[in-house]
């Protein structure tokens, strides 16, 4: 490894971001993936490392975060710094792979490997993987080129990743700067040692305040029955990708006043998951999902990660698809309002100032949790990050689809991600292989649930008009 001189200045990593460094473990990966698909036949030049490097090089100038690496404090007495990588080389970040086998499975295996392979943040905080000759995948061109941007969660959240991808593949300059960008002089080890007791003291004080603080109960605060997906993972995820049409989803949501695209997708997952569990001898009358929420306008933080989470009731006990959609919409609205009000309130936030020692302790304690309880707070995760219009390109070829699979973890062995680019919506499913060895069946159930939802919205009302008209 090349020996580096000690940097003089850097950007202190906020504790909210540092969590993703110190809580990462063999059972909790902190990798994010944003995948963009283009038609290989629309690319004139040969796809080589040289052509990819030449394409990426000017765009990196618009993304200073991708030219940084992590500089740790001795003994992890304080949060690390993001520092400029004086030895930066694109060759360290770009790989090119020709996919020989047709179909989704070979590409899915490679993407799953990216999700679980940890990065040395002192060397690299991101990777760009270009997969050529991808064929036989539903929703892709006949011969596709698939580009996967992998970043560490400490650098950004899912919304930040979408902005970064739009800058890299498009022209949305300036939208990817989320979080602290103020450079400060890097303190020496003795200065950090002197400051350490005061940092611990502030954190303990905030913990005491938190213990004494009374929070209003959330709208979905009751425990849920655990399922096969709420157990420890290996992790060894299997990925599935299901394409949908945004215009069809929009017609479906119009049936329920105020419903959103995400409400429709929550309901589709609710129907499919209920049936999948029933087929495997786990009939579910109650299911709930965690949904991440972007709170950049209310979080009051300088962190790059500006997302909170909330649990939404999936109303698995309601058989009628439209009634279930209406109930899911109402529950999601109530949950989002609660989180926004909580984020805007003045309440103790110890994790905003948690030192590495506290975060490491949280990791140890989390590792002791057995995940064998009969009840849980949430059964799955459903995330939704739109990628916007189709004005993205790679080597001159326009993007036709985008998706963002997520890693599984202990207690969360099934995760969904909804990503839209133009009128194409891709639903990524990540599942622990030992918990779902028939992921193709679950993909079929999701497609069937979507068709059932669409059929229900097109049934004539009592007035004789279509519900979707």
Coordinates of N, CA and C in Angstrom, one line a residue, residues 79-283:
X79 N -14.6 11.4 15.4 CA -15.1 11.1 14.1 C -14.0 11.3 13.1
X80 N -13.9 10.5 12.0 CA -12.8 10.7 11.0 C -13.1 11.9 10.1
X81 N -12.3 12.1 9.1 CA -12.4 13.2 8.2 C -12.5 12.6 6.8
X82 N -13.2 13.4 5.9 CA -13.1 13.2 4.5 C -12.0 14.1 4.0
X83 N -11.0 13.5 3.3 CA -9.8 14.3 2.8 C -9.7 14.1 1.3
X84 N -9.1 15.1 0.7 CA -8.8 14.9 -0.8 C -7.8 13.8 -1.0
X85 N -8.0 13.0 -1.9 CA -7.1 11.8 -2.2 C -6.1 12.3 -3.2
X86 N -4.9 12.6 -2.6 CA -3.8 13.1 -3.4 C -3.3 12.1 -4.5
X87 N -3.6 10.9 -4.3 CA -3.2 9.9 -5.3 C -4.3 9.4 -6.1
X88 N -5.4 10.2 -6.3 CA -6.6 9.8 -6.9 C -6.3 9.3 -8.4
X89 N -6.9 8.2 -8.7 CA -6.8 7.6 -10.0 C -8.1 6.9 -10.4
X90 N -8.6 7.2 -11.5 CA -9.9 6.6 -12.0 C -9.7 5.1 -12.1
X91 N -8.5 4.6 -12.5 CA -8.3 3.2 -12.7 C -8.6 2.4 -11.4
X92 N -8.5 3.1 -10.3 CA -8.7 2.4 -9.0 C -10.2 2.2 -8.8
X93 N -11.0 2.9 -9.5 CA -12.5 2.9 -9.2 C -13.3 2.2 -10.3
X94 N -12.8 2.0 -11.5 CA -13.6 1.5 -12.6 C -13.2 0.1 -13.0
X95 N -14.3 -0.7 -13.1 CA -14.1 -2.1 -13.6 C -15.0 -2.3 -14.8
X96 N -14.6 -3.2 -15.7 CA -15.3 -3.5 -16.9 C -15.5 -5.1 -17.0
X97 N -16.7 -5.5 -17.1 CA -17.0 -7.0 -17.1 C -17.9 -7.3 -18.2
X98 N -17.5 -8.3 -19.0 CA -18.4 -8.8 -20.1 C -19.2 -10.0 -19.5
X99 N -20.5 -9.9 -19.6 CA -21.4 -11.0 -19.1 C -21.6 -12.0 -20.2
X100 N -21.3 -13.2 -20.0 CA -21.4 -14.2 -21.0 C -22.8 -14.9 -21.0
X101 N -23.3 -15.2 -19.8 CA -24.5 -16.0 -19.7 C -25.7 -15.0 -19.9
X102 N -26.8 -15.5 -20.6 CA -28.0 -14.6 -20.8 C -28.9 -14.7 -19.6
X103 N -29.8 -13.7 -19.5 CA -30.8 -13.7 -18.4 C -30.4 -12.9 -17.3
X104 N -31.4 -12.7 -16.3 CA -31.1 -11.9 -15.1 C -30.2 -12.5 -14.1
X105 N -30.2 -13.8 -14.0 CA -29.5 -14.5 -12.9 C -28.0 -14.1 -12.8
X106 N -27.3 -14.2 -14.0 CA -25.8 -13.9 -13.9 C -25.6 -12.4 -13.5
X107 N -26.4 -11.5 -14.0 CA -26.2 -10.1 -13.6 C -26.6 -9.9 -12.1
X108 N -27.7 -10.5 -11.7 CA -28.2 -10.4 -10.3 C -27.1 -10.9 -9.4
X109 N -26.4 -12.0 -9.7 CA -25.4 -12.5 -8.8 C -24.2 -11.5 -8.7
X110 N -23.9 -10.9 -9.8 CA -22.8 -9.9 -9.7 C -23.2 -8.7 -8.9
X111 N -24.4 -8.2 -9.0 CA -24.8 -7.1 -8.3 C -25.0 -7.4 -6.8
X112 N -25.4 -8.6 -6.5 CA -25.5 -9.1 -5.1 C -24.1 -9.1 -4.4
X113 N -23.1 -9.5 -5.2 CA -21.7 -9.5 -4.7 C -21.3 -8.1 -4.4
X114 N -21.6 -7.2 -5.3 CA -21.2 -5.8 -5.0 C -21.8 -5.3 -3.7
X115 N -23.1 -5.7 -3.4 CA -23.8 -5.2 -2.2 C -23.1 -5.7 -0.9
X116 N -22.5 -6.9 -1.0 CA -21.9 -7.5 0.2 C -20.4 -7.4 0.3
X117 N -19.8 -6.9 -0.7 CA -18.3 -6.7 -0.7 C -17.9 -5.4 -0.1
X118 N -17.3 -5.4 1.0 CA -16.9 -4.1 1.7 C -15.8 -3.4 1.1
X119 N -15.8 -2.1 1.2 CA -14.7 -1.3 0.7 C -13.8 -0.8 1.8
X120 N -12.5 -0.6 1.4 CA -11.5 0.0 2.3 C -11.7 1.5 2.1
X121 N -12.3 2.2 3.0 CA -12.6 3.6 2.8 C -11.4 4.5 2.8
X122 N -10.3 4.0 3.4 CA -9.0 4.8 3.3 C -8.4 4.7 1.9
X123 N -8.9 3.8 1.1 CA -8.4 3.7 -0.3 C -9.5 4.1 -1.3
X124 N -10.7 3.8 -1.1 CA -11.8 4.0 -2.0 C -13.1 4.1 -1.4
X125 N -13.9 5.1 -1.7 CA -15.3 5.2 -1.2 C -16.4 5.0 -2.2
X126 N -15.9 4.7 -3.4 CA -16.9 4.4 -4.5 C -16.3 3.6 -5.6
X127 N -17.2 2.9 -6.4 CA -16.7 2.1 -7.5 C -17.7 2.3 -8.6
X128 N -17.2 2.2 -9.9 CA -18.1 2.2 -11.0 C -17.9 0.9 -11.8
X129 N -18.9 0.0 -11.9 CA -18.8 -1.3 -12.5 C -19.7 -1.2 -13.8
X130 N -19.0 -1.5 -14.9 CA -19.7 -1.5 -16.2 C -19.8 -3.0 -16.7
X131 N -21.0 -3.4 -16.9 CA -21.3 -4.8 -17.4 C -21.8 -4.7 -18.8
X132 N -21.1 -5.3 -19.7 CA -21.5 -5.3 -21.1 C -22.0 -6.7 -21.6
X133 N -22.7 -6.7 -22.7 CA -23.3 -7.9 -23.3 C -24.3 -8.5 -22.4
X134 N -25.1 -7.7 -21.8 CA -26.2 -8.2 -20.9 C -27.4 -8.5 -21.8
X135 N -27.9 -9.7 -21.9 CA -29.0 -10.1 -22.8 C -30.0 -10.9 -22.0
X136 N -31.2 -10.9 -22.6 CA -32.3 -11.8 -22.1 C -32.9 -11.3 -20.8
X137 N -32.9 -10.0 -20.5 CA -33.4 -9.5 -19.2 C -34.7 -8.7 -19.5
X138 N -35.8 -9.1 -18.9 CA -37.1 -8.4 -19.1 C -37.0 -6.9 -18.7
X139 N -37.4 -6.1 -19.6 CA -37.4 -4.6 -19.3 C -36.1 -4.0 -19.8
X140 N -35.1 -4.8 -20.3 CA -33.9 -4.2 -20.8 C -33.9 -4.3 -22.4
X141 N -33.0 -3.5 -23.0 CA -32.9 -3.7 -24.5 C -32.3 -5.1 -24.8
X142 N -32.4 -5.5 -26.0 CA -32.0 -6.8 -26.4 C -30.5 -7.1 -26.0
X143 N -29.7 -6.1 -26.2 CA -28.3 -6.2 -25.8 C -28.0 -4.9 -25.0
X144 N -27.9 -5.1 -23.7 CA -27.8 -3.9 -22.8 C -26.4 -3.7 -22.2
X145 N -26.1 -2.5 -21.9 CA -24.9 -2.2 -21.0 C -25.4 -1.7 -19.7
X146 N -25.0 -2.3 -18.6 CA -25.5 -2.0 -17.3 C -24.3 -1.3 -16.5
X147 N -24.6 -0.2 -15.9 CA -23.5 0.6 -15.2 C -24.0 0.7 -13.8
X148 N -23.2 0.2 -12.8 CA -23.5 0.2 -11.4 C -22.6 1.1 -10.7
X149 N -23.1 2.2 -10.1 CA -22.4 3.1 -9.3 C -22.5 2.7 -7.8
X150 N -21.5 2.3 -7.2 CA -21.5 1.8 -5.8 C -20.8 2.8 -4.9
X151 N -21.5 3.3 -3.9 CA -20.9 4.2 -2.9 C -21.1 3.7 -1.5
X152 N -20.3 4.3 -0.6 CA -20.5 3.9 0.8 C -21.6 4.8 1.4
X153 N -22.4 4.2 2.3 CA -23.5 5.0 2.9 C -23.1 6.1 3.8
X154 N -21.8 6.1 4.2 CA -21.3 7.2 5.0 C -21.2 8.5 4.2
X155 N -21.1 8.3 2.9 CA -20.9 9.4 2.0 C -22.2 10.1 1.7
X156 N -23.3 9.3 1.6 CA -24.6 9.9 1.1 C -25.7 8.9 1.4
X157 N -26.9 9.4 1.4 CA -28.1 8.5 1.5 C -28.6 8.2 0.1
X158 N -29.8 7.5 0.0 CA -30.3 7.1 -1.2 C -30.7 8.3 -2.1
X159 N -31.2 9.4 -1.5 CA -31.5 10.6 -2.3 C -30.2 11.2 -2.8
X160 N -29.2 11.3 -2.0 CA -27.9 11.9 -2.4 C -27.3 11.0 -3.5
X161 N -27.5 9.7 -3.5 CA -27.0 8.8 -4.5 C -27.7 9.1 -5.8
X162 N -29.0 9.3 -5.8 CA -29.8 9.6 -7.0 C -29.3 10.9 -7.6
X163 N -29.1 11.9 -6.8 CA -28.5 13.2 -7.3 C -27.1 13.0 -7.9
X164 N -26.3 12.3 -7.2 CA -25.0 12.0 -7.7 C -25.0 11.3 -9.0
X165 N -25.9 10.3 -9.2 CA -26.0 9.6 -10.4 C -26.5 10.5 -11.5
X166 N -27.4 11.4 -11.2 CA -27.9 12.4 -12.2 C -26.8 13.3 -12.7
X167 N -25.9 13.7 -11.8 CA -24.8 14.5 -12.2 C -23.8 13.7 -13.0
X168 N -23.6 12.5 -12.6 CA -22.6 11.7 -13.4 C -23.1 11.3 -14.8
X169 N -24.4 10.9 -14.9 CA -25.0 10.5 -16.1 C -25.7 11.6 -16.9
X170 N -25.9 12.8 -16.2 CA -26.7 13.8 -16.9 C -26.1 15.2 -16.7
X171 N -26.9 16.1 -16.5 CA -26.5 17.5 -16.4 C -27.0 18.2 -15.1
X172 N -27.4 17.5 -14.1 CA -27.9 18.1 -12.9 C -26.8 18.5 -12.0
X173 N -26.0 19.5 -12.4 CA -24.9 19.9 -11.6 C -25.3 20.7 -10.3
X174 N -24.6 20.4 -9.3 CA -24.8 21.1 -8.0 C -25.9 20.5 -7.1
X175 N -26.6 19.5 -7.6 CA -27.7 19.0 -6.8 C -27.2 17.9 -5.8
X176 N -26.0 17.5 -6.0 CA -25.6 16.3 -5.2 C -24.9 16.7 -3.9
X177 N -24.7 18.0 -3.7 CA -24.0 18.4 -2.4 C -25.0 18.4 -1.3
X178 N -25.0 17.3 -0.5 CA -25.8 17.2 0.7 C -24.8 17.0 1.8
X179 N -25.0 17.7 2.9 CA -24.2 17.5 4.1 C -23.0 18.5 4.2
X180 N -22.2 18.2 5.2 CA -21.1 19.1 5.6 C -20.0 19.2 4.5
X181 N -19.6 20.4 4.1 CA -18.5 20.5 3.1 C -17.5 21.5 3.6
X182 N -17.5 21.8 4.9 CA -16.6 22.8 5.5 C -15.3 22.1 5.9
X183 N -14.2 22.6 5.3 CA -12.9 22.0 5.6 C -12.3 22.7 6.8
X184 N -11.7 21.9 7.7 CA -11.1 22.4 8.9 C -9.7 21.8 9.1
X185 N -8.9 22.4 9.9 CA -7.6 21.8 10.2 C -7.8 20.5 10.9
X186 N -7.0 19.5 10.5 CA -7.1 18.2 11.2 C -6.4 18.2 12.5
X187 N -7.1 17.9 13.6 CA -6.5 18.0 14.9 C -5.5 16.8 15.1
X188 N -4.5 17.0 15.9 CA -3.5 16.0 16.2 C -4.1 15.0 17.2
X189 N -3.4 13.9 17.5 CA -3.9 12.9 18.4 C -4.0 13.5 19.8
X190 N -3.1 14.3 20.3 CA -3.1 14.9 21.6 C -4.4 15.8 21.8
X191 N -4.6 16.6 20.8 CA -5.8 17.5 20.8 C -7.1 16.7 20.9
X192 N -7.2 15.6 20.1 CA -8.4 14.7 20.2 C -8.5 14.1 21.6
X193 N -7.4 13.7 22.1 CA -7.4 13.0 23.4 C -7.9 14.0 24.5
X194 N -7.5 15.3 24.4 CA -7.9 16.3 25.4 C -9.4 16.5 25.2
X195 N -9.9 16.5 24.0 CA -11.3 16.8 23.7 C -12.2 15.6 24.0
X196 N -11.7 14.4 24.1 CA -12.5 13.2 24.2 C -13.4 13.2 25.4
X197 N -12.9 13.5 26.6 CA -13.8 13.5 27.8 C -15.0 14.5 27.6
X198 N -14.8 15.6 27.1 CA -15.9 16.6 26.9 C -16.9 16.0 25.9
X199 N -16.4 15.4 24.8 CA -17.3 14.8 23.8 C -18.2 13.7 24.5
X200 N -17.6 12.8 25.3 CA -18.3 11.8 26.0 C -19.4 12.4 26.9
X201 N -19.0 13.5 27.6 CA -19.9 14.1 28.6 C -21.1 14.7 27.9
X202 N -20.9 15.3 26.7 CA -22.0 15.9 26.0 C -23.0 14.8 25.5
X203 N -22.4 13.7 25.1 CA -23.2 12.6 24.6 C -24.0 12.0 25.8
X204 N -23.4 11.7 26.9 CA -24.1 11.2 28.1 C -25.2 12.1 28.5
X205 N -24.9 13.4 28.5 CA -26.0 14.4 28.9 C -27.2 14.3 28.0
X206 N -26.9 14.2 26.7 CA -28.0 14.1 25.7 C -28.8 12.8 25.9
X207 N -28.1 11.7 26.3 CA -28.7 10.4 26.5 C -29.7 10.6 27.7
X208 N -29.2 11.2 28.7 CA -30.1 11.4 29.9 C -31.3 12.2 29.6
X209 N -31.1 13.3 28.8 CA -32.3 14.1 28.3 C -33.2 13.2 27.5
X210 N -32.7 12.3 26.7 CA -33.5 11.5 25.9 C -34.3 10.5 26.7
X211 N -33.7 10.0 27.8 CA -34.4 9.1 28.7 C -35.6 9.8 29.4
X212 N -35.4 11.0 29.7 CA -36.5 11.8 30.4 C -37.5 12.4 29.4
X213 N -37.2 12.4 28.2 CA -38.2 13.0 27.2 C -39.3 12.0 26.9
X214 N -40.5 12.6 26.7 CA -41.7 11.8 26.4 C -42.0 12.1 24.9
X215 N -42.0 11.0 24.1 CA -42.4 11.2 22.7 C -43.8 10.7 22.5
X216 N -44.5 11.4 21.6 CA -45.9 10.9 21.2 C -45.8 9.6 20.5
X217 N -46.7 8.7 20.8 CA -46.7 7.4 20.2 C -47.0 7.5 18.7
X218 N -46.3 6.7 17.9 CA -46.5 6.8 16.5 C -47.8 6.1 16.1
X219 N -48.3 6.4 14.9 CA -49.6 5.8 14.5 C -49.6 4.3 14.3
X220 N -48.4 3.7 14.1 CA -48.2 2.3 13.9 C -47.3 1.7 14.9
X221 N -47.5 2.0 16.2 CA -46.5 1.6 17.2 C -46.6 0.2 17.8
X222 N -47.7 -0.5 17.4 CA -47.9 -1.8 18.0 C -47.0 -2.9 17.3
X223 N -46.6 -3.9 18.1 CA -45.8 -5.0 17.6 C -46.5 -5.8 16.5
X224 N -45.7 -6.4 15.6 CA -46.2 -7.2 14.5 C -45.6 -8.6 14.7
X225 N -46.4 -9.6 14.2 CA -45.9 -11.0 14.2 C -44.7 -11.1 13.3
X226 N -43.6 -11.7 13.8 CA -42.4 -12.0 13.1 C -42.7 -13.0 12.0
X227 N -42.0 -12.8 10.9 CA -42.0 -13.8 9.8 C -40.7 -14.4 9.5
X228 N -40.6 -15.3 8.5 CA -39.3 -15.9 8.2 C -38.2 -14.9 7.8
X229 N -38.7 -13.7 7.4 CA -37.7 -12.7 7.0 C -37.2 -11.8 8.1
X230 N -37.6 -12.1 9.3 CA -37.2 -11.3 10.5 C -36.3 -12.1 11.4
X231 N -35.4 -12.9 10.8 CA -34.4 -13.8 11.5 C -33.0 -13.4 11.1
X232 N -32.0 -13.9 11.7 CA -30.6 -13.6 11.3 C -30.4 -14.0 9.9
X233 N -29.5 -13.3 9.2 CA -29.1 -13.6 7.8 C -27.6 -14.0 7.8
X234 N -27.2 -14.6 6.6 CA -25.9 -15.0 6.4 C -24.8 -13.9 6.3
X235 N -24.9 -12.9 5.5 CA -25.9 -12.6 4.4 C -25.5 -13.2 3.1
X236 N -26.5 -13.7 2.3 CA -26.3 -14.2 1.0 C -27.5 -13.8 0.2
X237 N -27.6 -12.6 -0.3 CA -28.9 -12.1 -0.9 C -29.0 -12.7 -2.3
X238 N -30.3 -12.9 -2.7 CA -30.7 -13.1 -4.1 C -31.5 -11.9 -4.5
X239 N -31.3 -11.5 -5.7 CA -31.9 -10.3 -6.2 C -32.9 -10.6 -7.4
X240 N -34.0 -9.9 -7.4 CA -35.0 -10.0 -8.5 C -35.3 -8.6 -8.9
X241 N -35.7 -8.4 -10.2 CA -36.0 -7.1 -10.7 C -37.3 -7.2 -11.5
X242 N -38.3 -6.4 -11.2 CA -39.6 -6.5 -11.9 C -39.9 -5.1 -12.5
X243 N -40.1 -5.0 -13.8 CA -40.5 -3.7 -14.4 C -42.0 -3.5 -14.4
X244 N -42.3 -2.2 -14.2 CA -43.7 -1.7 -14.2 C -43.8 -0.4 -15.0
X245 N -45.0 -0.1 -15.4 CA -45.2 1.1 -16.2 C -45.8 2.2 -15.3
X246 N -45.1 3.4 -15.3 CA -45.5 4.5 -14.4 C -46.9 5.0 -14.7
X247 N -47.2 5.1 -16.0 CA -48.5 5.6 -16.4 C -49.7 4.7 -15.9
X248 N -49.4 3.4 -15.9 CA -50.4 2.5 -15.4 C -50.6 2.7 -13.9
X249 N -49.5 2.9 -13.2 CA -49.5 3.1 -11.7 C -50.3 4.4 -11.4
X250 N -50.0 5.4 -12.2 CA -50.7 6.7 -12.0 C -52.2 6.6 -12.2
X251 N -52.6 5.8 -13.2 CA -54.1 5.6 -13.3 C -54.7 4.9 -12.1
X252 N -53.9 4.0 -11.6 CA -54.4 3.2 -10.4 C -54.5 4.1 -9.2
X253 N -53.5 4.9 -8.9 CA -53.5 5.8 -7.7 C -54.6 6.8 -7.8
X254 N -55.0 7.2 -9.0 CA -56.0 8.3 -9.2 C -57.4 7.8 -8.6
X255 N -57.6 6.5 -8.5 CA -58.9 6.0 -8.0 C -59.1 6.4 -6.5
X256 N -58.0 6.5 -5.7 CA -58.1 6.9 -4.3 C -57.6 8.3 -4.2
X257 N -58.4 9.3 -3.8 CA -58.0 10.7 -3.7 C -56.8 10.8 -2.8
X258 N -55.7 11.5 -3.3 CA -54.6 11.7 -2.5 C -53.5 10.6 -2.5
X259 N -53.9 9.5 -3.1 CA -52.9 8.3 -3.1 C -51.7 8.7 -4.0
X260 N -50.6 8.1 -3.7 CA -49.3 8.3 -4.4 C -48.9 7.0 -5.1
X261 N -47.9 7.2 -6.0 CA -47.3 6.1 -6.6 C -46.8 5.1 -5.6
X262 N -46.1 5.6 -4.5 CA -45.6 4.7 -3.5 C -46.7 4.0 -2.8
X263 N -47.8 4.6 -2.6 CA -49.0 3.9 -1.9 C -49.4 2.7 -2.8
X264 N -49.4 2.8 -4.1 CA -49.8 1.7 -5.0 C -48.7 0.6 -4.8
X265 N -47.5 1.0 -4.8 CA -46.4 -0.1 -4.8 C -46.4 -0.7 -3.4
X266 N -46.7 0.0 -2.3 CA -46.8 -0.6 -1.0 C -47.9 -1.6 -1.0
X267 N -49.0 -1.3 -1.6 CA -50.1 -2.2 -1.7 C -49.8 -3.5 -2.5
X268 N -49.2 -3.3 -3.6 CA -48.7 -4.4 -4.5 C -47.9 -5.4 -3.6
X269 N -46.9 -4.8 -2.9 CA -46.0 -5.6 -2.1 C -46.8 -6.3 -1.0
X270 N -47.8 -5.6 -0.4 CA -48.6 -6.1 0.7 C -49.4 -7.4 0.2
X271 N -50.0 -7.3 -1.0 CA -50.7 -8.4 -1.5 C -49.8 -9.6 -1.8
X272 N -48.7 -9.3 -2.5 CA -47.8 -10.4 -2.9 C -47.1 -11.0 -1.7
X273 N -46.7 -10.3 -0.7 CA -46.1 -10.8 0.5 C -47.0 -11.6 1.3
X274 N -48.3 -11.1 1.4 CA -49.3 -11.9 2.2 C -49.5 -13.3 1.6
X275 N -49.5 -13.3 0.2 CA -49.7 -14.6 -0.5 C -48.5 -15.5 -0.4
X276 N -47.3 -14.9 -0.5 CA -46.1 -15.7 -0.4 C -46.0 -16.4 0.9
X277 N -46.2 -15.6 2.0 CA -46.1 -16.2 3.3 C -47.2 -17.3 3.5
X278 N -48.4 -17.0 3.0 CA -49.5 -18.0 3.1 C -49.1 -19.3 2.4
X279 N -48.5 -19.2 1.3 CA -48.1 -20.4 0.5 C -47.0 -21.2 1.2
X280 N -46.3 -20.5 2.1 CA -45.2 -21.2 2.9 C -45.6 -21.5 4.3
X281 N -46.9 -21.5 4.5 CA -47.4 -21.9 5.9 C -47.3 -20.9 6.9
X282 N -47.2 -19.6 6.5 CA -47.2 -18.5 7.5 C -48.3 -17.5 7.1
X283 N -49.5 -17.9 7.3 CA -50.6 -16.9 7.0 C -50.4 -15.6 7.8

